[in-house]
Structures are given as C-alpha cells and as structure tokens.
Coordinates of C-alpha atoms in Angstrom, one line a residue:
M44 CA 3.9 -18.7 14.3
I45 CA 1.7 -20.8 12.0
D46 CA 0.5 -24.1 13.3
S47 CA 2.2 -26.6 11.1
Q48 CA -0.2 -29.4 12.3
R49 CA -3.3 -27.4 11.1
Y50 CA -1.6 -26.0 8.0
P51 CA 1.0 -28.5 6.9
R52 CA 1.2 -27.2 3.3
L53 CA 0.9 -23.6 4.0
A54 CA 3.5 -23.7 6.7
R55 CA 6.1 -24.7 4.0
I56 CA 5.3 -21.8 1.7
D57 CA 7.5 -18.9 2.6
A58 CA 7.5 -17.6 -1.0
P59 CA 5.7 -18.6 -4.4
T60 CA 8.7 -20.7 -5.3
D61 CA 7.9 -23.0 -2.5
L62 CA 4.2 -23.2 -3.8
R63 CA 5.5 -24.1 -7.3
K64 CA 7.4 -27.2 -5.9
L65 CA 4.1 -28.7 -4.9
D66 CA 2.3 -31.1 -7.1
E67 CA -0.7 -29.6 -8.9
A68 CA -2.9 -32.2 -7.2
E69 CA -2.0 -30.5 -3.8
L70 CA -3.3 -27.0 -4.8
P71 CA -6.8 -27.5 -3.6
D72 CA -5.5 -28.4 -0.2
V73 CA -3.3 -25.4 -0.3
A74 CA -6.3 -23.3 -1.1
R75 CA -8.3 -24.8 1.7
E76 CA -5.5 -24.1 4.3
L77 CA -5.1 -20.6 2.9
R78 CA -8.9 -19.9 3.3
E79 CA -8.9 -21.1 6.9
Y80 CA -5.7 -19.3 7.8
L81 CA -7.1 -16.1 6.5
I82 CA -10.3 -16.5 8.5
E83 CA -8.4 -17.1 11.6
S84 CA -6.0 -14.2 11.1
V85 CA -8.6 -11.6 10.2
A86 CA -10.8 -12.8 13.1
G87 CA -8.0 -12.0 15.5
A88 CA -6.9 -8.8 14.0
G89 CA -9.6 -7.4 11.8
G90 CA -9.3 -6.0 8.3
H91 CA -10.7 -6.5 4.8
F92 CA -12.3 -9.9 4.7
G93 CA -14.8 -10.9 2.1
A94 CA -12.9 -9.9 -1.0
G95 CA -9.7 -11.9 0.0
L96 CA -11.9 -15.0 0.6
G97 CA -13.3 -14.7 -2.9
V98 CA -9.9 -14.9 -4.6
I99 CA -8.1 -17.6 -2.8
E100 CA -8.2 -20.1 -5.7
L101 CA -7.3 -17.3 -8.2
T102 CA -4.4 -16.2 -6.0
V103 CA -3.0 -19.7 -5.6
A104 CA -3.2 -20.4 -9.5
L105 CA -1.6 -17.1 -10.4
H106 CA 1.4 -17.5 -8.2
Y107 CA 1.7 -21.2 -9.0
L108 CA 1.7 -20.7 -12.9
Y109 CA 3.5 -17.3 -13.2
D110 CA 7.0 -16.5 -12.1
T111 CA 6.3 -13.8 -9.7
P112 CA 7.8 -11.4 -9.0
A113 CA 9.5 -11.4 -12.4
D114 CA 6.1 -11.8 -13.9
R115 CA 4.0 -8.8 -12.9
L116 CA 0.8 -9.2 -10.9
V117 CA -1.2 -6.0 -10.5
W118 CA -4.3 -6.0 -8.1
D119 CA -7.0 -3.4 -8.4
V120 CA -7.9 -1.5 -5.2
G121 CA -6.2 -4.2 -3.1
H122 CA -9.0 -5.2 -0.7
Q123 CA -8.4 -8.7 -1.9
C124 CA -4.6 -8.8 -1.4
Y125 CA -4.4 -10.6 1.9
P126 CA -4.0 -14.1 0.5
H127 CA -1.4 -12.7 -1.8
K128 CA 0.5 -11.3 1.1
I129 CA 0.3 -14.6 2.9
L130 CA 1.9 -16.4 0.1
T131 CA 4.5 -13.9 -0.7
G132 CA 6.6 -14.0 2.6
R133 CA 4.3 -12.1 4.9
R134 CA 2.3 -15.0 6.3
E135 CA 3.6 -14.4 10.0
R136 CA 2.9 -10.7 9.8
I137 CA -0.6 -10.8 8.4
A138 CA -2.1 -10.3 11.9
T139 CA -0.3 -6.9 12.1
I140 CA -2.1 -5.6 9.0
K141 CA -3.5 -2.0 9.3
Q142 CA -1.6 -1.6 12.7
K143 CA 1.1 0.9 13.4
G144 CA 4.4 -0.6 12.2
G145 CA 2.6 -3.6 10.7
L146 CA 1.6 -4.6 7.1
A147 CA 0.0 -2.1 4.9
P148 CA -3.8 -2.7 4.2
F149 CA -3.2 -2.5 0.3
P150 CA -0.3 -3.6 -2.0
R151 CA 2.6 -1.4 -1.5
R152 CA 5.8 -1.4 -3.5
D153 CA 8.2 -0.7 -0.7
E154 CA 6.7 -3.4 1.3
S155 CA 7.5 -6.4 -1.1
D156 CA 8.8 -7.0 -4.6
Y157 CA 5.7 -9.0 -5.2
D158 CA 3.6 -5.9 -4.7
T159 CA 4.3 -4.5 -8.2
F160 CA 2.0 -1.5 -7.9
G161 CA 0.7 0.4 -4.9
V162 CA -3.1 0.8 -4.8
G163 CA -5.9 1.7 -2.6
H164 CA -8.2 3.5 -5.2
S165 CA -10.2 1.7 -7.7
S166 CA -9.9 1.1 -11.6
T167 CA -6.1 1.7 -11.9
S168 CA -4.9 -1.9 -12.6
I169 CA -5.4 -2.2 -16.3
S170 CA -3.6 1.1 -16.9
A171 CA -0.7 0.2 -14.7
A172 CA -0.4 -3.3 -16.2
L173 CA -0.6 -1.8 -19.7
G174 CA 2.3 0.5 -18.9
M175 CA 4.3 -2.3 -17.6
A176 CA 3.7 -4.4 -20.6
I177 CA 4.6 -1.6 -23.0
A178 CA 7.8 -0.9 -21.1
A179 CA 8.7 -4.7 -21.0
Q180 CA 7.9 -5.0 -24.7
R181 CA 10.3 -2.0 -25.6
K182 CA 13.1 -3.8 -23.8
G183 CA 12.4 -7.1 -25.4
D184 CA 11.5 -8.4 -22.0
A185 CA 9.2 -11.5 -22.2
R186 CA 7.8 -11.3 -18.7
K187 CA 4.1 -11.8 -18.3
I188 CA 1.9 -9.0 -17.0
V189 CA -1.6 -9.7 -15.3
A190 CA -4.0 -7.3 -14.0
V191 CA -6.9 -8.5 -11.6
I192 CA -9.9 -6.1 -11.6
G193 CA -13.4 -6.7 -10.1
D194 CA -16.6 -5.9 -11.7
G195 CA -17.0 -3.1 -9.3
G196 CA -13.8 -1.8 -10.4
L197 CA -14.8 -2.0 -14.0
T198 CA -17.5 0.6 -13.3
G199 CA -14.7 3.2 -13.2
G200 CA -14.2 5.2 -16.3
M201 CA -10.4 4.9 -16.1
A202 CA -10.7 1.1 -16.7
Y203 CA -12.3 1.8 -20.1
E204 CA -9.7 4.3 -21.0
A205 CA -7.1 1.6 -20.4
L206 CA -9.1 -1.0 -22.4
H207 CA -9.4 1.3 -25.2
H208 CA -5.7 1.9 -25.4
G209 CA -4.7 -1.7 -24.6
G210 CA -6.5 -3.1 -27.5
D211 CA -4.9 -0.5 -29.8
V212 CA -1.2 -1.0 -28.9
D213 CA -1.6 -4.8 -29.0
A214 CA 0.8 -5.4 -25.9
D215 CA 1.0 -8.8 -24.3
M216 CA -1.1 -8.6 -21.2
L217 CA -3.8 -10.5 -19.4
V218 CA -6.7 -8.8 -17.7
I219 CA -8.7 -11.0 -15.2
L220 CA -12.2 -9.8 -14.5
N221 CA -13.1 -11.1 -11.1
D222 CA -16.8 -11.0 -11.3
N223 CA -18.6 -11.3 -7.9
Q224 CA -21.5 -8.8 -8.4
M225 CA -20.3 -6.7 -5.5
S226 CA -18.1 -3.7 -4.7
I227 CA -18.2 -2.7 -1.0
S228 CA -21.9 -2.8 -1.4
E229 CA -24.0 -4.1 -4.4
N230 CA -22.9 -3.0 -7.9
V231 CA -25.1 -0.5 -9.8
G232 CA -25.5 0.5 -13.4
A233 CA -25.5 -1.1 -16.8
L234 CA -22.3 -3.1 -16.7
P235 CA -23.3 -5.5 -13.9
K236 CA -26.5 -6.2 -15.8
M237 CA -24.4 -7.0 -18.8
L238 CA -22.2 -9.3 -17.1
A239 CA -25.1 -11.0 -15.4
R240 CA -26.6 -11.7 -19.0
L241 CA -23.1 -13.1 -20.0
M242 CA -23.1 -15.6 -17.1
T243 CA -26.2 -17.2 -18.4
S244 CA -24.5 -18.0 -21.7
R245 CA -22.1 -20.7 -20.5
T246 CA -23.9 -23.3 -22.7
L247 CA -23.3 -21.1 -25.7
N248 CA -19.7 -20.6 -24.7
A249 CA -19.1 -24.2 -24.3
M250 CA -20.7 -25.1 -27.6
R251 CA -18.5 -22.4 -29.3
E252 CA -15.3 -23.8 -27.8
R253 CA -16.1 -27.4 -28.7
A254 CA -16.8 -26.4 -32.3
K255 CA -13.6 -24.4 -32.6
N256 CA -11.4 -27.1 -31.2
S257 CA -12.7 -29.6 -33.7
M258 CA -11.6 -27.5 -36.7
R259 CA -8.1 -26.8 -38.0
R260 CA -7.0 -23.3 -37.1
N261 CA -7.0 -20.7 -40.0
S262 CA -8.8 -23.2 -42.3
F263 CA -11.8 -21.8 -44.5
L264 CA -14.3 -23.4 -42.0
W265 CA -12.4 -22.0 -38.8
R266 CA -12.4 -18.5 -40.3
F267 CA -16.1 -18.8 -41.4
F268 CA -17.1 -19.9 -37.9
K269 CA -15.1 -17.2 -36.3
R270 CA -17.1 -14.5 -38.2
W271 CA -20.3 -16.4 -37.6
E272 CA -19.4 -16.6 -33.9
E273 CA -19.0 -12.8 -33.5
H274 CA -22.5 -12.2 -35.0
L275 CA -24.0 -15.0 -32.7
K276 CA -22.4 -13.5 -29.6
G277 CA -23.6 -10.1 -30.5
M278 CA -27.1 -11.6 -30.6
F279 CA -27.0 -13.6 -27.4
V280 CA -24.3 -12.2 -25.1
P281 CA -22.4 -8.9 -24.7
S282 CA -18.9 -10.4 -24.5
T283 CA -18.3 -8.7 -27.8
L284 CA -17.7 -5.4 -25.9
F285 CA -14.3 -6.5 -24.8
E286 CA -13.4 -7.9 -28.2
E287 CA -14.3 -4.7 -29.8
F288 CA -11.8 -3.1 -27.5
G289 CA -9.3 -5.5 -29.0
F290 CA -9.0 -7.9 -26.2
H291 CA -9.6 -11.7 -26.9
Y292 CA -12.3 -12.7 -24.4
F293 CA -12.5 -16.0 -22.5
G294 CA -15.0 -17.2 -20.2
P295 CA -16.9 -17.0 -18.1
I296 CA -15.4 -19.8 -15.9
D297 CA -15.8 -20.8 -12.2
G298 CA -13.1 -18.9 -10.2
H299 CA -13.3 -21.5 -7.4
D300 CA -12.8 -24.4 -9.6
L301 CA -8.9 -24.8 -9.5
P302 CA -8.4 -27.3 -12.2
Q303 CA -10.6 -25.3 -14.7
L304 CA -8.8 -22.1 -13.5
L305 CA -5.4 -23.6 -14.1
H306 CA -6.3 -25.0 -17.4
A307 CA -7.5 -21.7 -18.7
L308 CA -4.5 -19.7 -17.4
K309 CA -2.1 -22.3 -18.9
T310 CA -3.7 -21.6 -22.2
L311 CA -3.8 -17.8 -21.9
K312 CA -0.2 -17.7 -20.6
E313 CA 1.1 -18.8 -24.0
L314 CA -1.0 -16.4 -26.1
K315 CA 0.2 -13.0 -27.5
G316 CA -1.7 -9.8 -27.4
P317 CA -4.3 -8.5 -25.0
Q318 CA -6.4 -11.2 -23.4
L319 CA -9.3 -11.0 -20.9
L320 CA -10.3 -13.8 -18.7
H321 CA -13.7 -13.5 -17.0
V322 CA -14.0 -15.5 -13.8
I323 CA -17.0 -15.8 -11.6
T324 CA -16.3 -15.8 -7.8
T325 CA -18.3 -15.3 -4.6
K326 CA -17.3 -12.6 -2.1
G327 CA -16.7 -14.2 1.2
K328 CA -16.4 -17.7 -0.2
G329 CA -15.9 -20.4 2.4
Y330 CA -17.2 -18.4 5.3
E331 CA -21.0 -18.8 5.3
R332 CA -21.8 -15.6 7.2
A333 CA -19.6 -13.6 4.7
E334 CA -21.2 -15.1 1.8
R335 CA -24.6 -14.3 3.2
E336 CA -23.9 -10.8 4.5
Q337 CA -21.3 -9.5 2.0
I338 CA -21.7 -5.8 2.9
E339 CA -21.1 -6.3 6.6
Y340 CA -18.2 -8.7 6.1
H341 CA -16.4 -6.5 3.6
A342 CA -14.2 -5.1 6.3
V343 CA -14.4 -6.2 9.9
G344 CA -13.0 -5.7 13.3
P345 CA -11.7 -8.6 15.4
F346 CA -14.5 -11.3 15.8
D347 CA -15.2 -14.8 17.0
P348 CA -15.0 -16.9 13.8
V349 CA -17.6 -19.3 15.3
K350 CA -20.2 -16.6 16.3
G351 CA -19.3 -14.0 13.6
V352 CA -19.3 -10.4 14.0
V353 CA -21.4 -9.2 17.0
K354 CA -22.6 -5.6 16.7
K355 CA -22.2 -3.4 19.7
P356 CA -24.4 -0.4 20.0
A357 CA -22.6 2.9 19.4
A358 CA -22.1 5.1 22.5
K359 CA -22.8 8.0 20.3
Q360 CA -23.4 9.0 16.8
S361 CA -20.6 9.2 14.2
Y362 CA -20.3 12.2 11.9
T363 CA -21.3 9.8 9.1
D364 CA -24.5 9.2 11.1
I365 CA -25.1 12.9 11.6
F366 CA -24.7 13.5 7.9
G367 CA -27.2 10.7 7.0
N368 CA -29.8 11.9 9.4
W369 CA -29.3 15.6 8.3
L370 CA -29.8 14.5 4.7
C371 CA -33.1 12.8 5.2
D372 CA -34.3 15.8 7.3
M373 CA -33.2 18.3 4.8
A374 CA -34.7 16.1 1.8
A375 CA -38.0 16.1 3.6
A376 CA -37.8 19.9 4.1
D377 CA -36.7 20.6 0.5
E378 CA -37.8 18.5 -2.5
R379 CA -35.1 19.9 -4.7
L380 CA -32.4 18.0 -2.8
L381 CA -30.9 15.1 -4.8
A382 CA -28.2 12.9 -3.2
I383 CA -25.3 11.4 -5.1
T384 CA -22.6 8.8 -4.0
P385 CA -19.8 7.1 -6.0
A386 CA -20.5 3.5 -4.6
M387 CA -20.2 4.4 -1.0
R388 CA -23.8 4.2 0.3
E389 CA -22.8 2.5 3.6
G390 CA -19.5 4.4 4.2
S391 CA -21.0 7.8 3.5
G392 CA -24.3 7.2 5.5
L393 CA -26.9 7.1 2.9
V394 CA -28.6 3.8 3.6
R395 CA -31.6 5.4 5.4
Y396 CA -31.9 8.0 2.6
S397 CA -31.8 5.4 -0.2
K398 CA -34.7 3.7 1.4
E399 CA -36.8 6.8 2.3
F400 CA -36.1 8.7 -1.0
P401 CA -35.2 6.1 -3.6
Q402 CA -36.2 8.3 -6.5
R403 CA -33.9 11.0 -5.3
Y404 CA -30.9 8.8 -4.7
F405 CA -28.2 8.2 -7.3
D406 CA -25.3 5.7 -6.7
V407 CA -23.2 6.1 -9.8
G408 CA -20.7 3.4 -9.1
I409 CA -17.0 3.8 -8.8
A410 CA -17.2 7.0 -11.0
E411 CA -16.2 10.1 -8.9
Q412 CA -15.7 12.4 -12.0
H413 CA -19.1 11.5 -13.3
A414 CA -20.7 12.1 -9.8
V415 CA -19.5 15.7 -9.6
T416 CA -20.4 16.6 -13.2
L417 CA -23.7 14.8 -12.9
A418 CA -24.4 17.1 -9.9
A419 CA -23.3 20.0 -11.9
G420 CA -25.9 19.2 -14.6
M421 CA -28.6 18.8 -11.9
A422 CA -27.9 22.2 -10.6
C423 CA -28.2 23.7 -14.2
E424 CA -31.8 22.6 -14.0
G425 CA -32.6 24.0 -10.5
A426 CA -32.0 20.9 -8.5
K427 CA -29.8 21.2 -5.2
P428 CA -27.6 18.2 -5.4
V429 CA -25.6 16.9 -2.5
V430 CA -22.3 14.8 -3.4
A431 CA -21.5 12.6 -0.5
I432 CA -17.9 11.6 -1.0
Y433 CA -14.7 10.7 1.0
S434 CA -12.1 13.4 0.9
T435 CA -9.6 10.9 -0.7
F436 CA -12.0 10.1 -3.5
L437 CA -12.9 13.7 -4.2
Q438 CA -9.3 14.1 -5.2
R439 CA -10.2 11.9 -8.2
A440 CA -12.8 14.4 -9.4
Y441 CA -10.8 17.5 -8.8
D442 CA -11.0 18.9 -12.4
Q443 CA -14.7 18.4 -12.4
A444 CA -15.0 20.3 -9.0
I445 CA -13.0 23.2 -10.6
H446 CA -14.2 23.2 -14.2
D447 CA -17.8 22.0 -14.0
V448 CA -18.8 23.3 -10.5
A449 CA -16.8 26.1 -9.1
L450 CA -16.0 27.8 -12.5
Q451 CA -19.7 27.9 -13.3
N452 CA -20.7 28.9 -9.7
L453 CA -23.2 26.0 -9.6
D454 CA -25.3 25.1 -6.6
V455 CA -23.7 21.9 -5.5
T456 CA -23.0 20.9 -1.9
F457 CA -20.0 18.5 -1.1
A458 CA -20.4 16.5 2.0
I459 CA -16.8 15.3 2.6
D460 CA -16.4 12.4 4.9
R461 CA -13.1 10.9 6.3
A462 CA -11.5 14.4 6.2
G463 CA -8.1 14.8 7.9
V464 CA -6.4 11.9 9.7
V465 CA -8.3 8.6 8.9
G466 CA -6.1 5.9 10.5
P467 CA -5.7 2.3 9.7
D468 CA -6.4 2.4 6.0
G469 CA -3.2 4.4 5.6
A470 CA -2.0 6.8 3.1
T471 CA -4.2 6.1 0.1
H472 CA -7.3 6.9 2.2
A473 CA -6.0 9.8 4.2
G474 CA -8.0 13.0 3.8
S475 CA -5.0 15.3 4.4
F476 CA -5.4 17.7 1.5
D477 CA -9.0 18.8 1.0
L478 CA -8.7 22.2 2.8
T479 CA -5.7 22.9 0.6
Y480 CA -7.1 21.9 -2.8
L481 CA -10.6 23.4 -2.1
R482 CA -9.7 26.8 -0.5
C483 CA -8.0 28.0 -3.7
L484 CA -11.1 27.7 -5.9
P485 CA -12.9 30.9 -6.5
N486 CA -16.7 30.7 -5.5
M487 CA -16.2 27.7 -3.2
L488 CA -17.3 27.9 0.4
V489 CA -15.3 25.6 2.8
A490 CA -16.2 24.7 6.3
A491 CA -15.0 22.4 9.0
P492 CA -17.2 21.6 12.0
S493 CA -15.6 21.1 15.5
D494 CA -18.5 18.8 16.9
E495 CA -21.6 17.0 16.1
A496 CA -24.1 19.9 16.4
E497 CA -22.0 22.2 14.3
C498 CA -21.7 19.6 11.6
R499 CA -25.5 19.6 11.2
A500 CA -25.5 23.3 11.3
L501 CA -22.8 23.9 8.8
L502 CA -24.3 21.3 6.4
T503 CA -27.4 23.4 6.5
S504 CA -25.5 26.6 5.8
G505 CA -23.7 25.0 2.8
F506 CA -26.9 23.7 1.4
L507 CA -28.8 26.8 1.7
Y508 CA -26.0 28.8 0.0
N509 CA -26.8 29.4 -3.6
G510 CA -23.4 28.1 -4.9
P511 CA -20.7 25.5 -4.5
A512 CA -20.0 24.7 -0.8
A513 CA -18.0 21.9 0.9
V514 CA -18.3 20.8 4.5
R515 CA -15.6 18.4 5.7
Y516 CA -15.8 16.3 8.7
P517 CA -13.6 13.4 10.2
R518 CA -14.1 9.7 10.5
G519 CA -15.6 8.5 13.8
T520 CA -17.2 10.4 16.5
G521 CA -16.9 13.8 18.0
P522 CA -16.8 15.1 21.6
G523 CA -20.4 14.3 22.2
T524 CA -22.2 17.6 21.8
A525 CA -26.0 17.4 21.9
I526 CA -27.5 17.7 18.4
Q527 CA -30.6 19.8 17.8
T528 CA -33.4 18.6 15.5
E529 CA -34.0 22.0 13.7
L530 CA -32.2 22.9 10.4
K531 CA -30.7 26.1 11.6
P532 CA -27.7 27.5 9.7
L533 CA -24.7 29.2 11.0
P534 CA -23.7 32.6 9.6
I535 CA -21.2 32.2 6.7
G536 CA -17.7 33.4 7.5
K537 CA -18.2 33.9 11.2
A538 CA -16.0 32.3 13.8
E539 CA -16.9 31.6 17.5
L540 CA -14.8 32.8 20.5
R541 CA -14.5 30.0 22.9
L542 CA -12.0 31.2 25.5
R543 CA -10.8 34.7 26.1
G544 CA -7.2 34.8 27.3
A545 CA -4.1 37.0 26.9
N546 CA -1.1 37.3 24.7
L547 CA -1.5 34.1 22.6
A548 CA -4.5 33.4 20.3
L549 CA -5.2 29.9 19.3
L550 CA -7.2 29.5 16.0
A551 CA -8.7 26.0 15.7
F552 CA -10.2 24.8 12.4
G553 CA -12.4 21.7 12.7
S554 CA -11.9 18.7 15.0
P555 CA -8.7 19.9 16.8
L556 CA -10.8 22.3 18.7
T557 CA -11.4 20.1 21.7
A558 CA -7.6 19.6 22.3
A559 CA -7.1 23.4 21.5
I560 CA -9.4 24.4 24.4
E561 CA -7.5 22.0 26.7
V562 CA -4.2 23.8 25.9
G563 CA -5.8 27.1 25.8
R564 CA -7.1 26.6 29.4
E565 CA -3.7 25.5 30.7
L566 CA -1.7 28.4 28.9
G567 CA -4.2 31.2 29.4
A568 CA -4.7 31.6 25.6
T569 CA -7.6 32.8 23.6
V570 CA -9.1 30.0 21.6
V571 CA -11.2 30.5 18.6
N572 CA -13.5 28.0 16.8
M573 CA -12.8 29.2 13.3
R574 CA -15.5 27.1 11.5
W575 CA -14.9 28.6 8.2
I576 CA -11.8 28.2 6.0
K577 CA -13.2 30.1 3.2
P578 CA -14.4 32.8 3.8
L579 CA -12.2 33.5 6.9
D580 CA -13.6 35.6 9.8
E581 CA -11.2 38.5 8.7
A582 CA -12.7 41.0 11.2
L583 CA -12.1 38.7 14.2
I584 CA -8.6 37.9 13.1
L585 CA -7.7 41.5 12.9
E586 CA -9.1 42.2 16.4
L587 CA -7.1 39.3 17.8
V588 CA -3.9 40.7 16.1
R589 CA -4.5 44.1 17.9
T590 CA -4.9 42.5 21.3
H591 CA -2.4 39.5 21.1
G592 CA 1.2 39.1 20.6
T593 CA 1.3 35.7 19.0
I594 CA -1.0 33.6 16.8
V595 CA -1.3 29.8 16.5
T596 CA -3.3 28.0 13.9
V597 CA -4.1 24.2 14.2
E598 CA -5.9 22.1 11.6
D599 CA -6.4 18.5 10.6
N600 CA -5.0 19.1 7.2
A601 CA -1.7 19.5 5.5
I602 CA 0.0 22.6 6.7
A603 CA 1.1 23.4 3.1
G604 CA -1.7 25.5 1.6
G605 CA -4.1 24.8 4.4
A606 CA -6.1 26.9 6.7
G607 CA -3.2 28.3 8.7
S608 CA -1.7 29.3 5.3
A609 CA -4.9 31.1 4.7
V610 CA -4.5 33.1 7.9
A611 CA -0.9 33.9 7.1
E612 CA -1.7 35.1 3.5
F613 CA -4.4 37.3 4.9
L614 CA -2.1 38.9 7.4
A615 CA 0.6 39.3 4.9
A616 CA -1.7 41.0 2.4
Q617 CA -2.7 43.4 5.2
G618 CA 0.9 44.3 5.8
I619 CA 0.8 42.8 9.3
Q620 CA 3.8 41.2 10.8
I621 CA 3.2 39.0 13.9
P622 CA 4.7 35.8 15.1
I623 CA 2.7 32.9 13.8
L624 CA 2.9 29.2 14.4
Q625 CA 1.1 26.8 12.0
L626 CA 0.2 23.3 13.3
G627 CA -1.2 20.7 11.2
L628 CA -0.3 17.5 9.2
P629 CA 3.4 17.3 8.0
D630 CA 4.6 17.4 4.4
A631 CA 4.5 13.4 4.3
Y632 CA 2.0 10.7 3.6
L633 CA 0.6 9.3 6.8
E634 CA 1.2 5.7 7.5
H635 CA -1.5 3.2 8.8
A636 CA -2.0 3.5 12.5
S637 CA -4.9 4.5 14.8
R638 CA -6.3 8.0 14.5
E639 CA -5.1 8.8 18.0
Q640 CA -1.5 7.7 17.2
L641 CA -1.5 9.7 13.9
L642 CA -2.7 12.9 15.8
A643 CA 0.0 12.5 18.3
E644 CA 2.8 11.9 15.6
A645 CA 1.6 15.0 13.8
G646 CA 1.6 17.0 17.1
I647 CA -2.0 18.1 16.9
D648 CA -3.2 16.3 19.9
A649 CA -3.2 18.4 23.2
A650 CA 0.2 17.3 24.2
G651 CA 1.6 18.1 20.8
M652 CA 0.1 21.4 20.6
R653 CA 1.5 22.4 24.1
D654 CA 4.9 21.2 23.3
A655 CA 5.1 23.0 20.0
I656 CA 3.9 26.3 21.5
L657 CA 6.3 26.1 24.5
K658 CA 9.2 25.2 22.1
R659 CA 8.6 28.1 20.0
W660 CA 8.0 30.5 23.0
P661 CA 9.8 28.9 26.0
L662 CA 9.3 32.0 28.3
L663 CA 5.6 31.7 27.8
K664 CA 4.2 31.2 31.3
P665 CA 1.1 29.1 31.8
Q666 CA -1.9 31.1 33.1
P667 CA -4.7 28.7 33.7
L668 CA -8.1 30.0 32.7
E669 CA -10.1 28.2 35.5
V670 CA -12.3 31.2 36.2
R671 CA -12.0 33.3 33.2
N672 CA -13.7 31.0 30.5
A673 CA -15.3 33.2 28.0
I674 CA -18.1 31.2 26.6

C-alpha cells in the first residue's frame, strides 16, 4: 500500500476523477509526489524509468484537463506510461510491472479503459489517434483525441504518413511532440537537428504571440501578419514543416512548467482541426543520475535509489555481446562490411563497432523499412551490409525483406537478436515468428545457433554467403560454450549429430538444444543439432527416418509454419509417413514473464519436452544414454 504520509495527495488519487477534484494550485505537489513514487516503485521492481520521469507534468496535466477515458489519450511506444498507469487505478500494482501476472510494461487495451490503444512499437500513435478522431467525427461524438509522440518516434516514417493524412482530413485532434532529444539512445538524423534549431527560436515565438494577441482576429492587419509570419518562420525556424502538413503548430514550451503546460492545453482543447503542441522535456527529470546517464537509465533492474544502478560484471557473454565482437572482427577482416541499426545501438551490441568503425556504421533512427532497403541499395554496389535488428522489429520491414532483398537475391546479412522467447517485455517484443516468416522466402538462408561458439560460426557462414542470410539468436546468455577467435564458417545446410540413440530422434533447432540433450540422455533418444532451418539437412533427416520409428522437433518459434513444419513438409513431399511431434511456441501471444517461465509454459524446457513425448508415446521406456553418448 502507498504511504499516505509520504504521498498525501497521490494516495487519494484512485482515478483521474479524483485528480480533477483537486485545486489547480495543488498539481505541482501531485507531480512531485508522483515522481518520487515512480522512483521508489521502479527502484524496487525494475522497469522502464527515464521516459516516465520525463512526462510526469504532462501526464498530470492531460488527465487533469481531459475527461479520460471518454477523451482518448494515445501514447507512442509506451515506455513513458508508468505515471499514466499510476494515475489510472493501477497505483498499488505498479511494482508488479513486467512480472508474470502483473501489469503489462506498455499500454494495453484489455488492462484498462484508460489504455485506449495497445502499443510497444514506435511511431503508431498519430495514426491510431487519427483513426479514433475520424470515427468519432462520423458519429458526431465531440470527445477529444490526444496523441503523445516523442521526437524519437517522429523519426519513423509511419508518423509522417499519419501527419500527411491528418492535415488533409481536418479531423479534430491534438498531437503532442514530447521533445527530449532521446530515443533509447541519442537521436540521429535531420529531424532532431531541425527541432534543436526550433528550440532556439523561443524569443521569436514569444514575439509572434504577443503581436497576434494585440490584433483583432481576422482583421486586415491580423491576416497580413499571419502571411508575414509564415515567411518569417520559414527563414528562421522549421516549424512550418508541421503547418505545411496542415497542423496548427504551437510551441516550443517547457514540458516541466505545469502552469505553462496547463495554459497551452486549455487553449488547444477548444480549437478545431489538427493541432500540434511541441513540448521540451528532459528524460529522467528529477533523478539526477537518470538525467545525466539517460541511456543507462532508460530501463533498469531493481536498484538502490540513493546509490543508483550498480553494474555487476557478467558471468558470461550474452549473444548480443558475441554478435558485437564478431561484427568488429569481421569488419577488420573485410572492408566491404557495413553495419546498419534502426535506433538500437546498445540493444543490438553495436557500441564498440560504432566507435571503431564510425564511417561504416549507420544508425537510421526508428526506420526499419528504410534500414532494410538501405542495405539492399548498398549490396547493389558491392558492399556487404549487416542489418542488426530485433526479431520483433524486423516484422515491420517484412515487405522490404521480401521485395527489396530476397526477390533480388541481394547479399544482405540479417543478425536477428531477441529471437524466440524474450520475457518481461511481453507480447509486443516476443520474437516468436521469424522462422515462420523467413523460411518461406526464396533465396533466404535461415540459421539458429544452439550456443555461443555456433552463433559466431553461423554469423560467419551467413556473411560469407553471396545472398540473403538470416541468423537468429535469443536474448541473454547461452550454455557457456567456449568461443574461438577465428572466423570459421560452418557448412551450409549441415546438421550435427549430438547423441546416438534408438527409436526416437529429437531434432532441435537453436537454443532448445541444451534441454533436448538432457531429455535425449534420459530417454535414450537420438538428438540432432539442426542448425539450419533453410536449407534443412535433408540427407540426415532421411537417414533418421530409416533408423527411427518416431520424430520429435523442438524450436523456440511458433509451431505454425516453423522449423518443425519444414521437416513435416519435407517428409510429406517424399511420401514418407512417420509419427512426428512438433514442439514449440503455442498459437497465442506470449504474456510478460521471465524467459524461464515462458519456456516452461510453452513446454519447451526439459520437463515440458519429456512430458509431451511420454504423453504421446506412453509405452516409451527410458533408456538412459550414460555410456552411449555419440559426440
């Protein structure tokens, strides 16, 4: 329970209606308590941190002035939604965020009526809010629609598609540009530079507003000034970009100045048509370490609020680290290598590479489609681009992977992080589908390493292949296999026999291999490390069919259309009928929980595999392979 002595106002706010009962003069104290409570809560449980601290005042102002949830409030990405959740009836559960059975880490429609649109990926808020505004307008509904998007989210092309349409249909909506000059790491590209120039024009904006307010609206002088103003702004500031889209631009204003924020929102609330309010905020505001180290404090584990985050040395390298080191080594060996990331330098392991090879490093911002087609263009001119991307984000560039890379058989390597079960970030970030959506593409190689050494070797195989190749690896660490320093590839399409048993053959794709070996030893089964989803090791599969009575496939991917389906399709094409059991992720979106909990729920940990096999073949007698280990 919240301490009502420390948080006397916040303790009384169980919903925004309670917030609206307060006098406006009390709101700065509400904001202060909310900020302190957020620091305390995230320090105890972990979670997204800096973004929420940066929108405390904005969140308070929006829920105070707007009749939420009747008025619609749409957050972009949702990293910043913790204060919103605290004010909308979830205060006591905020410490459960990202945990199994706890609050979702992002806005989610089935969690609260105040979460009007489920998010997790960037640059969707303006489109969603515009859709709501158009639907409300058609019904004659006067509800207000507000989208909050960061300057990082505004680097995504989808945001401009929505601005382009929004200004044309003249729907009543407000877009709030929360400008903190950060995404997860520093923003890149021309747009942040434009906004930085705009921030320097506050004097001009203030002069403009004073002059306009002194004139009678629609008078000759007012109309003359309006035309002069647009020319002047075009000379000094780039705010005309938004007005050319058809949005009436206001700002920039201080997003931590509650009176100024309230004044601006009160004015905008009464206006018709598309409006854009530009607010300047600081990511991590109110917690000095988070303000100073904004990248590190974007998302944190539990920490001591007094001491801050204390880094513990990792016991072993993560797959992300392995990729980052491989990338630097391969770049040193081959000057044709160019690395691309869509705004995920830290998450994808490119920090070292960006420093050692800055002229060969391209962070394109939150623009996954552009990242993939950029790589295709590079490949057309003889470069060998590597696109470092999360599995969940590659989904956003699927057409480009098909049309621009695979169709043209271009030499692009996809290094796919966070594949399979991801964990606490939940359904929006799960990498459950990449084997399914990649293996159906002609020309595409698809590989899944089972350990650290294999990850390095398969990345080398994919890079040296003259065509599109994808290597997908999970979040976190592997079993601890020693990593060699050489850049030695593995043969394409060749699997590895790990245990030689009898009757049952267990084909493991990627990270489930370790658990599969444990089960194989217990049941006396043959275990194969398949490595390649496309091409399959068809010769080995045919040999196993001749010598075994049953086949089991296991993968950290959706069963539907995945690696097991590839095996079943191959056998069917050969006219071979054999009992086959496919284990993998269910036909459902995975909720937020630990990776271990999700693997157990899906039945692809050792216990789950064993239970599924014995349920299918209850007469199977365990024949432990204590002496008969093959390799």
